[in-house]
mmCIF file of C-alpha atoms and ligand atoms in Angstrom:
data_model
loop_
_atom_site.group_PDB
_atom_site.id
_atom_site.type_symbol
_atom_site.label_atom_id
_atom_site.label_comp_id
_atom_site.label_asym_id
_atom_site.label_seq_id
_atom_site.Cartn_x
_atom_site.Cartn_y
_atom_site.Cartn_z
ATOM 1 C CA UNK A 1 -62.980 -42.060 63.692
ATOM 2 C CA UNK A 2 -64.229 -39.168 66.290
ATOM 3 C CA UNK A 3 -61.664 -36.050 66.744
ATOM 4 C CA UNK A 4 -60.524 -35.458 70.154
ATOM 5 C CA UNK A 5 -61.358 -31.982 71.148
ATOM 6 C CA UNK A 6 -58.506 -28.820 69.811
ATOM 7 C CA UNK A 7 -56.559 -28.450 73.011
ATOM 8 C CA UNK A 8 -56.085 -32.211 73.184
ATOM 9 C CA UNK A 9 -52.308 -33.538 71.988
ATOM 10 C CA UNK A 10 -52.482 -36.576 69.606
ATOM 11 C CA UNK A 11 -52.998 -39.536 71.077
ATOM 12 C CA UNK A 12 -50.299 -40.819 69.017
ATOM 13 C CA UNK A 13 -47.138 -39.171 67.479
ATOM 14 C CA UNK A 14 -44.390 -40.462 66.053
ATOM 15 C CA UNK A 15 -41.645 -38.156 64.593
ATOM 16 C CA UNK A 16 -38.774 -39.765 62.610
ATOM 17 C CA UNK A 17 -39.491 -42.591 64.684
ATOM 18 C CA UNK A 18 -36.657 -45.524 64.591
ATOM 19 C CA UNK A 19 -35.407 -48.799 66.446
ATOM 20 C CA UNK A 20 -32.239 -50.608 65.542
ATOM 21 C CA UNK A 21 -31.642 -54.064 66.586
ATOM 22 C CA UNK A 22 -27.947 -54.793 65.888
ATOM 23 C CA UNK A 23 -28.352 -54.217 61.926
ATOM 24 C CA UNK A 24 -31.545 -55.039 61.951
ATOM 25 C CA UNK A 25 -33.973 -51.830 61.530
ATOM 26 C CA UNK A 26 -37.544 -52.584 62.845
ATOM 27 C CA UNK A 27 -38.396 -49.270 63.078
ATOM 28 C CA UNK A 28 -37.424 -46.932 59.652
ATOM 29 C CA UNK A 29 -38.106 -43.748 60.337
ATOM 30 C CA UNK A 30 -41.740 -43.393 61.055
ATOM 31 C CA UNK A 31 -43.642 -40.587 61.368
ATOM 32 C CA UNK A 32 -47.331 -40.523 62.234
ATOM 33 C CA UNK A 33 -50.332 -38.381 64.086
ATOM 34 C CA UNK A 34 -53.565 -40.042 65.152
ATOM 35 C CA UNK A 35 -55.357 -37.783 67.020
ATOM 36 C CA UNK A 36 -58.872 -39.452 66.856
ATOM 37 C CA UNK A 37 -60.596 -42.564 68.679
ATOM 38 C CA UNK A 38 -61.709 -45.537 66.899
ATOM 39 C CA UNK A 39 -59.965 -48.682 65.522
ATOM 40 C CA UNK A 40 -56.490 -48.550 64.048
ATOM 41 C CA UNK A 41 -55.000 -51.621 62.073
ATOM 42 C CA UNK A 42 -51.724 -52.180 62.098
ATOM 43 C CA UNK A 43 -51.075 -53.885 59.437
ATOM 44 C CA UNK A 44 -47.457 -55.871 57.658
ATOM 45 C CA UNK A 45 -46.251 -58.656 57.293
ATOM 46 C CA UNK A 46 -44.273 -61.160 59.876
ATOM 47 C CA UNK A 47 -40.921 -58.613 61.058
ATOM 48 C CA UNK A 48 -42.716 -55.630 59.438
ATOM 49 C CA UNK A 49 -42.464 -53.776 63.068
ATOM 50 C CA UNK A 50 -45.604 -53.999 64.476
ATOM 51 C CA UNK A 51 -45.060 -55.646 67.625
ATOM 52 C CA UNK A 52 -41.583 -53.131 68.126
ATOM 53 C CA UNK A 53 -44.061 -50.143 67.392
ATOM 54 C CA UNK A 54 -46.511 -51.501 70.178
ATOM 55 C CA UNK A 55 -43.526 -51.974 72.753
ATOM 56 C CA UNK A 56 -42.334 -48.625 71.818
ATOM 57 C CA UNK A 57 -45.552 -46.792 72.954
ATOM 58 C CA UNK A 58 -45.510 -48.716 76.034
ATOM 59 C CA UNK A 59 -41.749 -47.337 76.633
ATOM 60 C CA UNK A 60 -40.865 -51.222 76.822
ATOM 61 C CA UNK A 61 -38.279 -50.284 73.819
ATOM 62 C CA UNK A 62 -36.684 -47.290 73.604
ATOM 63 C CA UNK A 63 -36.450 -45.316 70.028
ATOM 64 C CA UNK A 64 -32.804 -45.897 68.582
ATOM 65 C CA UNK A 65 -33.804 -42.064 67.249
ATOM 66 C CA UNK A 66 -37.022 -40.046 66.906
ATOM 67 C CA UNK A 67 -39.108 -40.092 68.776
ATOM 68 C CA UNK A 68 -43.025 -41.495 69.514
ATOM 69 C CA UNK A 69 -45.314 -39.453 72.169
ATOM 70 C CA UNK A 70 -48.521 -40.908 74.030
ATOM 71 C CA UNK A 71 -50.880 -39.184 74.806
ATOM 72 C CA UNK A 72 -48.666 -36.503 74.927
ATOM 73 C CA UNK A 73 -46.193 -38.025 77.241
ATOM 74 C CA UNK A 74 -42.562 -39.971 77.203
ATOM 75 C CA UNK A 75 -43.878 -43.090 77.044
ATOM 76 C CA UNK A 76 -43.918 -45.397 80.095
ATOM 77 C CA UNK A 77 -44.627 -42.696 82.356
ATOM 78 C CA UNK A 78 -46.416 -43.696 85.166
ATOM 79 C CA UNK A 79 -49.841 -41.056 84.706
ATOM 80 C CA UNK A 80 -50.211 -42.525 80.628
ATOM 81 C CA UNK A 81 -49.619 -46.132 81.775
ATOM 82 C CA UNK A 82 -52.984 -46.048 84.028
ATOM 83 C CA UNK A 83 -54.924 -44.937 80.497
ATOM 84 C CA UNK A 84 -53.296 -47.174 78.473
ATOM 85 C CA UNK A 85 -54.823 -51.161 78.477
ATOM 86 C CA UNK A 86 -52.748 -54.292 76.722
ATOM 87 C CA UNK A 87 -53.034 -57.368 75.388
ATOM 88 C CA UNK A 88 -49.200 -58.163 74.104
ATOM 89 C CA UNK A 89 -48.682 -60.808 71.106
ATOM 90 C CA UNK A 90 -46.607 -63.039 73.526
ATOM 91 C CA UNK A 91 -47.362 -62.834 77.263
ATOM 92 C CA UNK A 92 -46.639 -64.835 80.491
ATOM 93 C CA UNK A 93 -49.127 -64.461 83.330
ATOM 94 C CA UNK A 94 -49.109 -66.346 86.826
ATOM 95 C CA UNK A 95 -49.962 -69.848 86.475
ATOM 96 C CA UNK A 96 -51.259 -70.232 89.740
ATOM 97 C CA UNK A 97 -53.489 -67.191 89.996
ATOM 98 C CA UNK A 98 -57.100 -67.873 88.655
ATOM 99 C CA UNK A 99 -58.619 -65.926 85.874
ATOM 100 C CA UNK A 100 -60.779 -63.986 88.792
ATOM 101 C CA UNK A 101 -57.731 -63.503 90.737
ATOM 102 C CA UNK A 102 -55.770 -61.714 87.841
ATOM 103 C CA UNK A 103 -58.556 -59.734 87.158
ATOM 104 C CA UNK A 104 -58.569 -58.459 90.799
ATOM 105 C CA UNK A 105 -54.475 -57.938 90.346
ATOM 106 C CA UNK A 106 -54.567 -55.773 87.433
ATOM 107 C CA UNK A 107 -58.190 -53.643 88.618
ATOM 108 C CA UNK A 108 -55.835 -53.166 91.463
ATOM 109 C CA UNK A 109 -53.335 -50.945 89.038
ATOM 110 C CA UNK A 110 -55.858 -48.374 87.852
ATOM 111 C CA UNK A 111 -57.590 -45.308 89.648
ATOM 112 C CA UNK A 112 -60.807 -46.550 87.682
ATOM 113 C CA UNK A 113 -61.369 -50.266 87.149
ATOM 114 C CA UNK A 114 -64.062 -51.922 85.553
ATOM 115 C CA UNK A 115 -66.964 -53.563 87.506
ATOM 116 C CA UNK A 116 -65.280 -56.990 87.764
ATOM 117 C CA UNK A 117 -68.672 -58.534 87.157
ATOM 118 C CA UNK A 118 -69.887 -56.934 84.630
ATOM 119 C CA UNK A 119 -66.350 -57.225 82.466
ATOM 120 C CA UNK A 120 -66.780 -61.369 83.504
ATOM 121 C CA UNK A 121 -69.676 -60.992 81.834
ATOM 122 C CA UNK A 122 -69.348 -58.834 79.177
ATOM 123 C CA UNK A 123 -66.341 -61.142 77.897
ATOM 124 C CA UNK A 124 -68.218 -64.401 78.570
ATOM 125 C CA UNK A 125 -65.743 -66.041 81.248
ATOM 126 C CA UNK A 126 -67.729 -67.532 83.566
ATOM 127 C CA UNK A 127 -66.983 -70.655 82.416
ATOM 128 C CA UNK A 128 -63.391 -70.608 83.263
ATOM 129 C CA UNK A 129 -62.884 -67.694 85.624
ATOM 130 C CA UNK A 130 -62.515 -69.583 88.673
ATOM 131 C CA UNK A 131 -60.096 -72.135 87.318
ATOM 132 C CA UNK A 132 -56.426 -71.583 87.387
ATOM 133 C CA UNK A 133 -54.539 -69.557 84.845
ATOM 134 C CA UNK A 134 -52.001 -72.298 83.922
ATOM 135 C CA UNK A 135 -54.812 -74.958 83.246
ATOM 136 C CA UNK A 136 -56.688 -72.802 80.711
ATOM 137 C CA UNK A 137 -56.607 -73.624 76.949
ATOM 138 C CA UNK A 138 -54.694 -71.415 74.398
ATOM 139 C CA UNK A 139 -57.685 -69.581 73.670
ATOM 140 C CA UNK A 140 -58.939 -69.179 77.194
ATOM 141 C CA UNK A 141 -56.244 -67.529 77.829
ATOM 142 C CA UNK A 142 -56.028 -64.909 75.141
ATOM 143 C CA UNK A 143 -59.845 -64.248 76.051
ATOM 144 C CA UNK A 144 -58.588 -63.933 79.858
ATOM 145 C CA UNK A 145 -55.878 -61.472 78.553
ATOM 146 C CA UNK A 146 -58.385 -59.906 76.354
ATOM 147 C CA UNK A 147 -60.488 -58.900 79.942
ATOM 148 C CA UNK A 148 -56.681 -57.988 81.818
ATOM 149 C CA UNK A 149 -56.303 -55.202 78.770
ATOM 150 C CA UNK A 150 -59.800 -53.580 79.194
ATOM 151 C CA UNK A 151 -59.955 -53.827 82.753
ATOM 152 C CA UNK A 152 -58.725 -50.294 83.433
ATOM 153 C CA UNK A 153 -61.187 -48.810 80.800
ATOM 154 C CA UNK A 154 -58.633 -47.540 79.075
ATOM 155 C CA UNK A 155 -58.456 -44.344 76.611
ATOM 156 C CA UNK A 156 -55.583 -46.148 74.569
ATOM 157 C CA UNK A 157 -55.752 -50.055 74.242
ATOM 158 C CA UNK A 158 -52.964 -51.492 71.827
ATOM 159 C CA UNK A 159 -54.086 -55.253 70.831
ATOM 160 C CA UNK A 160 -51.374 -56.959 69.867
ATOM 161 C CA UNK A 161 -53.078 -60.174 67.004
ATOM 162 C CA UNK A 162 -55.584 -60.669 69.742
ATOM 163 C CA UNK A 163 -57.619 -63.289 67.684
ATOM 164 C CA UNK A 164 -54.715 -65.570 66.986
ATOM 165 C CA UNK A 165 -56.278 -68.781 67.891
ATOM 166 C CA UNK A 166 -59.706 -67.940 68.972
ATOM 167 C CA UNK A 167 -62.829 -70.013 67.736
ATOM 168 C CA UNK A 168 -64.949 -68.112 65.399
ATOM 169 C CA UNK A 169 -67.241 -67.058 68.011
ATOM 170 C CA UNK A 170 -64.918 -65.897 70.664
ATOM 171 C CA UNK A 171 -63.456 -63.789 67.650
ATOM 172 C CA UNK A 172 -66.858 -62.701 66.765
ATOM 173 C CA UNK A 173 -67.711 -62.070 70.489
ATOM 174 C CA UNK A 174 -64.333 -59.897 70.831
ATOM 175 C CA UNK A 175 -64.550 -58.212 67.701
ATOM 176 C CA UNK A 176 -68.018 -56.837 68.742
ATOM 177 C CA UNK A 177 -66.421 -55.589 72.192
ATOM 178 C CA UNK A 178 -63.583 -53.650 70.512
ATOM 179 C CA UNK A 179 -66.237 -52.261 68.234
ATOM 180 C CA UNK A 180 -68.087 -51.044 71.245
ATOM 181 C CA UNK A 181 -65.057 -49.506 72.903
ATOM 182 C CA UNK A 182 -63.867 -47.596 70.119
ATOM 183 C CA UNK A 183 -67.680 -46.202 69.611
ATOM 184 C CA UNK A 184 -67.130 -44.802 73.194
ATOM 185 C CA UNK A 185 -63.975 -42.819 72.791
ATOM 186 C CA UNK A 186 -60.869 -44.950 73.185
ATOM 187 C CA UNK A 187 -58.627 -45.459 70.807
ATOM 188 C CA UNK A 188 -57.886 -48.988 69.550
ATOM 189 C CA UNK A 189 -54.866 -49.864 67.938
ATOM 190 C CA UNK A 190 -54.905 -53.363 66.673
ATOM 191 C CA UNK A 191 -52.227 -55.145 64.809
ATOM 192 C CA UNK A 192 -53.638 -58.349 62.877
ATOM 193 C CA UNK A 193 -52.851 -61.075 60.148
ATOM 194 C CA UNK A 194 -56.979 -61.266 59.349
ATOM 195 C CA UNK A 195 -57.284 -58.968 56.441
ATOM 196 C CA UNK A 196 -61.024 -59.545 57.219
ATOM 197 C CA UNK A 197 -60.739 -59.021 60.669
ATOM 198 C CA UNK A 198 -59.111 -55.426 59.811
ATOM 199 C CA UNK A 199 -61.914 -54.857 57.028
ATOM 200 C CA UNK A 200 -64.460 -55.541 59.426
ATOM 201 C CA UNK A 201 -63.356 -53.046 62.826
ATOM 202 C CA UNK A 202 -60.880 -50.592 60.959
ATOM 203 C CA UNK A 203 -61.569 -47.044 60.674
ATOM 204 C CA UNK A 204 -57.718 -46.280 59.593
ATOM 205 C CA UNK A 205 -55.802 -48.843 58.219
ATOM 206 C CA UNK A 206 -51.539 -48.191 58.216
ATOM 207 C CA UNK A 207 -49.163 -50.759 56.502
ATOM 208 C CA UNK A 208 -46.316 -51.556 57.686
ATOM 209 C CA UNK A 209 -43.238 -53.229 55.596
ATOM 210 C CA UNK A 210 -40.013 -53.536 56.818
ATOM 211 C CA UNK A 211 -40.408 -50.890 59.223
ATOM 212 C CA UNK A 212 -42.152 -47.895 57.309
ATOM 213 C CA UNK A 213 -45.376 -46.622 56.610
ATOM 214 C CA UNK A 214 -46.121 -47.882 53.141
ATOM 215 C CA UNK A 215 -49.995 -47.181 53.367
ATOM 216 C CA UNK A 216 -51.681 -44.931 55.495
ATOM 217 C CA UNK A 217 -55.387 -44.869 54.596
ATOM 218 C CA UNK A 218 -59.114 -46.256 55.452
ATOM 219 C CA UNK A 219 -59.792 -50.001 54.049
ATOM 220 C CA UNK A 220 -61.975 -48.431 51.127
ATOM 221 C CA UNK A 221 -59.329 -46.234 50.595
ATOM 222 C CA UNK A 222 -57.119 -49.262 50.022
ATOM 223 C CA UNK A 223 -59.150 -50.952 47.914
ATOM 224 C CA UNK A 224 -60.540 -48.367 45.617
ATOM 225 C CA UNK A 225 -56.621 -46.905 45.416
ATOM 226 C CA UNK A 226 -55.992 -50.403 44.414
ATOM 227 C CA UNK A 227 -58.966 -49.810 41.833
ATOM 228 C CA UNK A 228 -60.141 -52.490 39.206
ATOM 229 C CA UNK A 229 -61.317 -55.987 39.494
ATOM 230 C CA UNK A 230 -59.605 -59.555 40.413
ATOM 231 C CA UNK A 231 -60.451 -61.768 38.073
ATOM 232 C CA UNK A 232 -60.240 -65.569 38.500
ATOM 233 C CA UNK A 233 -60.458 -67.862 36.018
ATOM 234 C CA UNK A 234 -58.787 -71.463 35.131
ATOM 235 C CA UNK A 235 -56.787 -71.397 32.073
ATOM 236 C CA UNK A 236 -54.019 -72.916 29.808
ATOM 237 C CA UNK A 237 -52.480 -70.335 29.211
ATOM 238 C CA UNK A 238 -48.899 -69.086 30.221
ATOM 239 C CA UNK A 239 -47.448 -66.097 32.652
ATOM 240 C CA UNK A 240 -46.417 -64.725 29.004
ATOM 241 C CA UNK A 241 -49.733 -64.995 27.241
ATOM 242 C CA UNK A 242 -51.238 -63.574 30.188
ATOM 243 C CA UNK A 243 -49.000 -60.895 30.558
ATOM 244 C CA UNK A 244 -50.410 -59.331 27.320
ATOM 245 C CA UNK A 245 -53.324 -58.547 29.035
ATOM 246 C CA UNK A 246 -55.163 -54.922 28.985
ATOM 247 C CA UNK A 247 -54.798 -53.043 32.091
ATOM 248 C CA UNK A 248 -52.933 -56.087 34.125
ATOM 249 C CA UNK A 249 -51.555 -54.857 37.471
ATOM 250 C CA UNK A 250 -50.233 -58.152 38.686
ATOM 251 C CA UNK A 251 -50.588 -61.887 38.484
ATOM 252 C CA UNK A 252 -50.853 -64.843 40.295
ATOM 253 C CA UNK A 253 -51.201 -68.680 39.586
ATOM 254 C CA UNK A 254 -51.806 -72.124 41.279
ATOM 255 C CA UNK A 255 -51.866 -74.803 38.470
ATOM 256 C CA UNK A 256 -54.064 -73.936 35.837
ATOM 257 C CA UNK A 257 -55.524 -71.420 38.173
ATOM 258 C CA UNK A 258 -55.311 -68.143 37.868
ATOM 259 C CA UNK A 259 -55.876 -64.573 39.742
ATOM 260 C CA UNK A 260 -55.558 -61.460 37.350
ATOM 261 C CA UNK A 261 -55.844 -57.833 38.912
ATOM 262 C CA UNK A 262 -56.378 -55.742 36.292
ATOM 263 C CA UNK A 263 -57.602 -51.681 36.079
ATOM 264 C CA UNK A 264 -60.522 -52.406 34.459
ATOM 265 C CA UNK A 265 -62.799 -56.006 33.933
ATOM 266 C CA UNK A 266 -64.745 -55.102 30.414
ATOM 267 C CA UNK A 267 -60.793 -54.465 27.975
ATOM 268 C CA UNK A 268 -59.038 -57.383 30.175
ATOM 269 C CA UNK A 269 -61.834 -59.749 29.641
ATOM 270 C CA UNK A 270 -62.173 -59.215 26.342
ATOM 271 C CA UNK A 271 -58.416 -59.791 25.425
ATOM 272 C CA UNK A 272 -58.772 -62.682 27.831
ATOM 273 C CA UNK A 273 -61.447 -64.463 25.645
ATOM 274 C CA UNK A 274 -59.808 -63.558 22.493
ATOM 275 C CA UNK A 275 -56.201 -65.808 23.983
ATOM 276 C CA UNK A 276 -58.625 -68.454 25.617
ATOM 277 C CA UNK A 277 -61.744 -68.699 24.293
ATOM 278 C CA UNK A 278 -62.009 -71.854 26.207
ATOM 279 C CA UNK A 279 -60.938 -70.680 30.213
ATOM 280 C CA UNK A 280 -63.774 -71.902 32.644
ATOM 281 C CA UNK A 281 -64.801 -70.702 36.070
ATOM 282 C CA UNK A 282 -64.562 -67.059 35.588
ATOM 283 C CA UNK A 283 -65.040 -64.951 38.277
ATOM 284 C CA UNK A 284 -65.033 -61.424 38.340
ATOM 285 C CA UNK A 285 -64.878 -59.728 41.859
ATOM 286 C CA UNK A 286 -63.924 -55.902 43.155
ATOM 287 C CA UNK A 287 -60.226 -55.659 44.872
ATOM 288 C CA UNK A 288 -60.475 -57.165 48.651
ATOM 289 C CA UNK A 289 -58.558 -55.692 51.153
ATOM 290 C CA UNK A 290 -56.577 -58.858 51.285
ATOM 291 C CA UNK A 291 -55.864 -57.817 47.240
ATOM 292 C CA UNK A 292 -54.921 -54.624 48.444
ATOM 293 C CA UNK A 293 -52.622 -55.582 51.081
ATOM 294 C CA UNK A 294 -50.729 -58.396 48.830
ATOM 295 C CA UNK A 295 -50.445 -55.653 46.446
ATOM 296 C CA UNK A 296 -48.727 -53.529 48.542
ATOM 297 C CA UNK A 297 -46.703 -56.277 50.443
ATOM 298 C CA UNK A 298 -45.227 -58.862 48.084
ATOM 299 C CA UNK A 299 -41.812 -58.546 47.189
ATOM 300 C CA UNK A 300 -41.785 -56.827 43.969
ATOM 301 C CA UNK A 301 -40.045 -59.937 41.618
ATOM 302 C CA UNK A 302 -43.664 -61.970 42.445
ATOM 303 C CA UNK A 303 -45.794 -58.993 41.397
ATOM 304 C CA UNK A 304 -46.269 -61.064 37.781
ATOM 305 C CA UNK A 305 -47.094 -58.265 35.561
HETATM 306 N N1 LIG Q 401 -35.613 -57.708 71.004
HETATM 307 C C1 LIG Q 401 -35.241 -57.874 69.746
HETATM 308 N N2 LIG Q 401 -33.951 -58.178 69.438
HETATM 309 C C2 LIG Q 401 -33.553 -58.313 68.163
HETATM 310 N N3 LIG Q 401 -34.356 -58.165 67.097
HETATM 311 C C3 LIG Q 401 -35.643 -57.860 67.330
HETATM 312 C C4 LIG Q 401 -36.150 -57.705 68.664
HETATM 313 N N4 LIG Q 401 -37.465 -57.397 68.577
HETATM 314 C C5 LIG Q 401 -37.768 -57.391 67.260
HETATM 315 N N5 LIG Q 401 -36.686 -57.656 66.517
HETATM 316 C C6 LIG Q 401 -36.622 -57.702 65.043
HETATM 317 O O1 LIG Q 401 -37.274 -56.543 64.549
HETATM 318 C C7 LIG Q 401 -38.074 -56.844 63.414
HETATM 319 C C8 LIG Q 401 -39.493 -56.436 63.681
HETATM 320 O O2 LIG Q 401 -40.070 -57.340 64.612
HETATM 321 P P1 LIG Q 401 -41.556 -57.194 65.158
HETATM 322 O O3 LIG Q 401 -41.737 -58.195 66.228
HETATM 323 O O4 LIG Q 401 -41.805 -55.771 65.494
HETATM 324 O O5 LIG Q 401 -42.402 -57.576 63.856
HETATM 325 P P2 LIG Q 401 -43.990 -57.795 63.690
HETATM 326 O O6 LIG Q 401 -44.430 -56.879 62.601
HETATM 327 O O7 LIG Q 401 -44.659 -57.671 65.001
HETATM 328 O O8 LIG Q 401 -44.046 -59.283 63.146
HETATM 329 P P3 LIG Q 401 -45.111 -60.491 63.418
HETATM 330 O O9 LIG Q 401 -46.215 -60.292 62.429
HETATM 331 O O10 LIG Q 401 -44.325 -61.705 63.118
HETATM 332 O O11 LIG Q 401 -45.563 -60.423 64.848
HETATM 333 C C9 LIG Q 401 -37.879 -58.331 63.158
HETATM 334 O O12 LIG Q 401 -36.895 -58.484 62.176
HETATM 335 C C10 LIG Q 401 -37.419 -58.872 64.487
HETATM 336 O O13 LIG Q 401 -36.597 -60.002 64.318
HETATM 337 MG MG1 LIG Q 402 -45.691 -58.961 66.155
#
């Protein structure tokens, strides 16, 4: 990630940060700094808080306590809402209005739009652009949303699972643009469900889980913290068996299939030959980020070992 120069506040803090819903707690307390550009994952599973945190820094939701500043303002205030570009998880737009006409809408909102062109372009949607909003597919529309949230060339641009149901290519096409915006000094904050996706554009990756910060690192970070191997393999033999396993950290089955994640490969396999000499299609891979994250995320009684 690039620093922001000395005199500049964060970009993003969050002190004690925390939003009650009736008993519900989406937001536990959070406290956080980013002060340089680049990609941010968001990270956690479905009600972790990620969406809540997004509407938070748009001043959409107010904090229940704490507090959460933007680029060094309250959030919602009118001179960090023309730096700050959106693409929500759940959005309605004008039905009527054609992709071109939205565009022209929203450019209209910020002292410094785009070149309307050159963003058409950029996010191949001249196919579609002239037709209306309400006849586009589920995925032209996220890729029309996509150009509505970078239109104002923001500093701060909050994604909000902005591949959910994009072809491979358009998620290709739109990974490569966020990687391009980040390079030239915006922050990116991107909540996803694509481990890969995260892997792939994340400088800083944060966890969420039921409303805290339960990892705050970069996805190499995760993995090596993780450390070890994943070992696959199919085998007869039973959670208990397995459980006797040098170094296991956890353990997961399907059938006779089987996922070991253990702190080192050469002890575990050795013990696992000596209980099976007979287990077939052995793999031996490093941790994943997706091995990371289900570490850190699955409820503690599944964790196997
Ligand atoms: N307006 C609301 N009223 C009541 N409860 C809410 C509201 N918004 C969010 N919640 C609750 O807060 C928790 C966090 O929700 P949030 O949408 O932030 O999760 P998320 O991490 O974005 O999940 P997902 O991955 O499913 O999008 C959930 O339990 C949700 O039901
Ligand atoms: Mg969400």
């Amino acid at each position: 990630m690039t620093a922001s120069p000395d005199f500049a506040p964060p970009i993003l803090k969050a002190d004690a940060l925390t939003r009650r819903f009736g008993r519900k707690t989406a937001l536990d307390g959070i406290n956080l700094t980013v002060s340089d550009t680049g990609v941010l994952a968001l990270l956690g599973p479905n009600g972790a808080g990620k969406t809540t945190f997004v509407q938070t820094a748009l001043g959409l939701v107010r904090p229940s306590h704490g507090e959460l500043r933007v680029l060094g303002a309250k959030p919602g205030q009118q001179s960090v809402k023309t730096r700050i570009g959106v693409m929500m998880q759940d959005t309605d737009l004008a039905h009527t209005l054609t992709g071109r006409e939205l565009l022209e809408l929203f450019a209209s909102y910020y002292p410094d739009p785009a070149d309307l062109e050159a963003l058409i372009d950029r996010c191949a949607l001249g196919d579609f652009i002239k037709r209306r909003y309400g006849q586009l597919s589920g995925g032209q529309k996220r890729r029309i949303q996509f150009a509505l949230a970078l239109v104002g060339q923001p500093d701060l641009l909050f994604l909000d699972e902005p591949t959910t149901g994009l072809d491979t290519e358009a998620r290709r096409a739109l990974w490569a643009i966020v990687r391009d915006v980040a390079a030239n000094g915006t922050l990116v904050v991107l909540t996803t469900h694509y481990l890969e996706e995260a892997d792939a554009l994340a400088d800083r990756v944060i966890v969420l889980k039921d409303g805290q910060v339960i990892a705050d690192d970069t996805a190499d970070g995760l993995r090596t913290r993780m450390g070890g191997a994943v070992i696959d393999c199919v085998t007869g033999l039973t959670d208990d068996a397995l459980r006797s396993i040098e170094g296991l950290i956890s353990l997961n089955r399907s059938g006779r299939k089987v996922r070991l994640q253990v702190s080192e490969a050469v002890p575990a396999l050795k013990s696992l030959f000596e209980l099976d000499p007979d287990l077939s299609d052995l793999g031996v891979a490093q941790p994943t980020l997706e091995d990371a994250f289900g570490a850190l995320t699955r409820p503690s009684e599944s964790q196997g070992a």
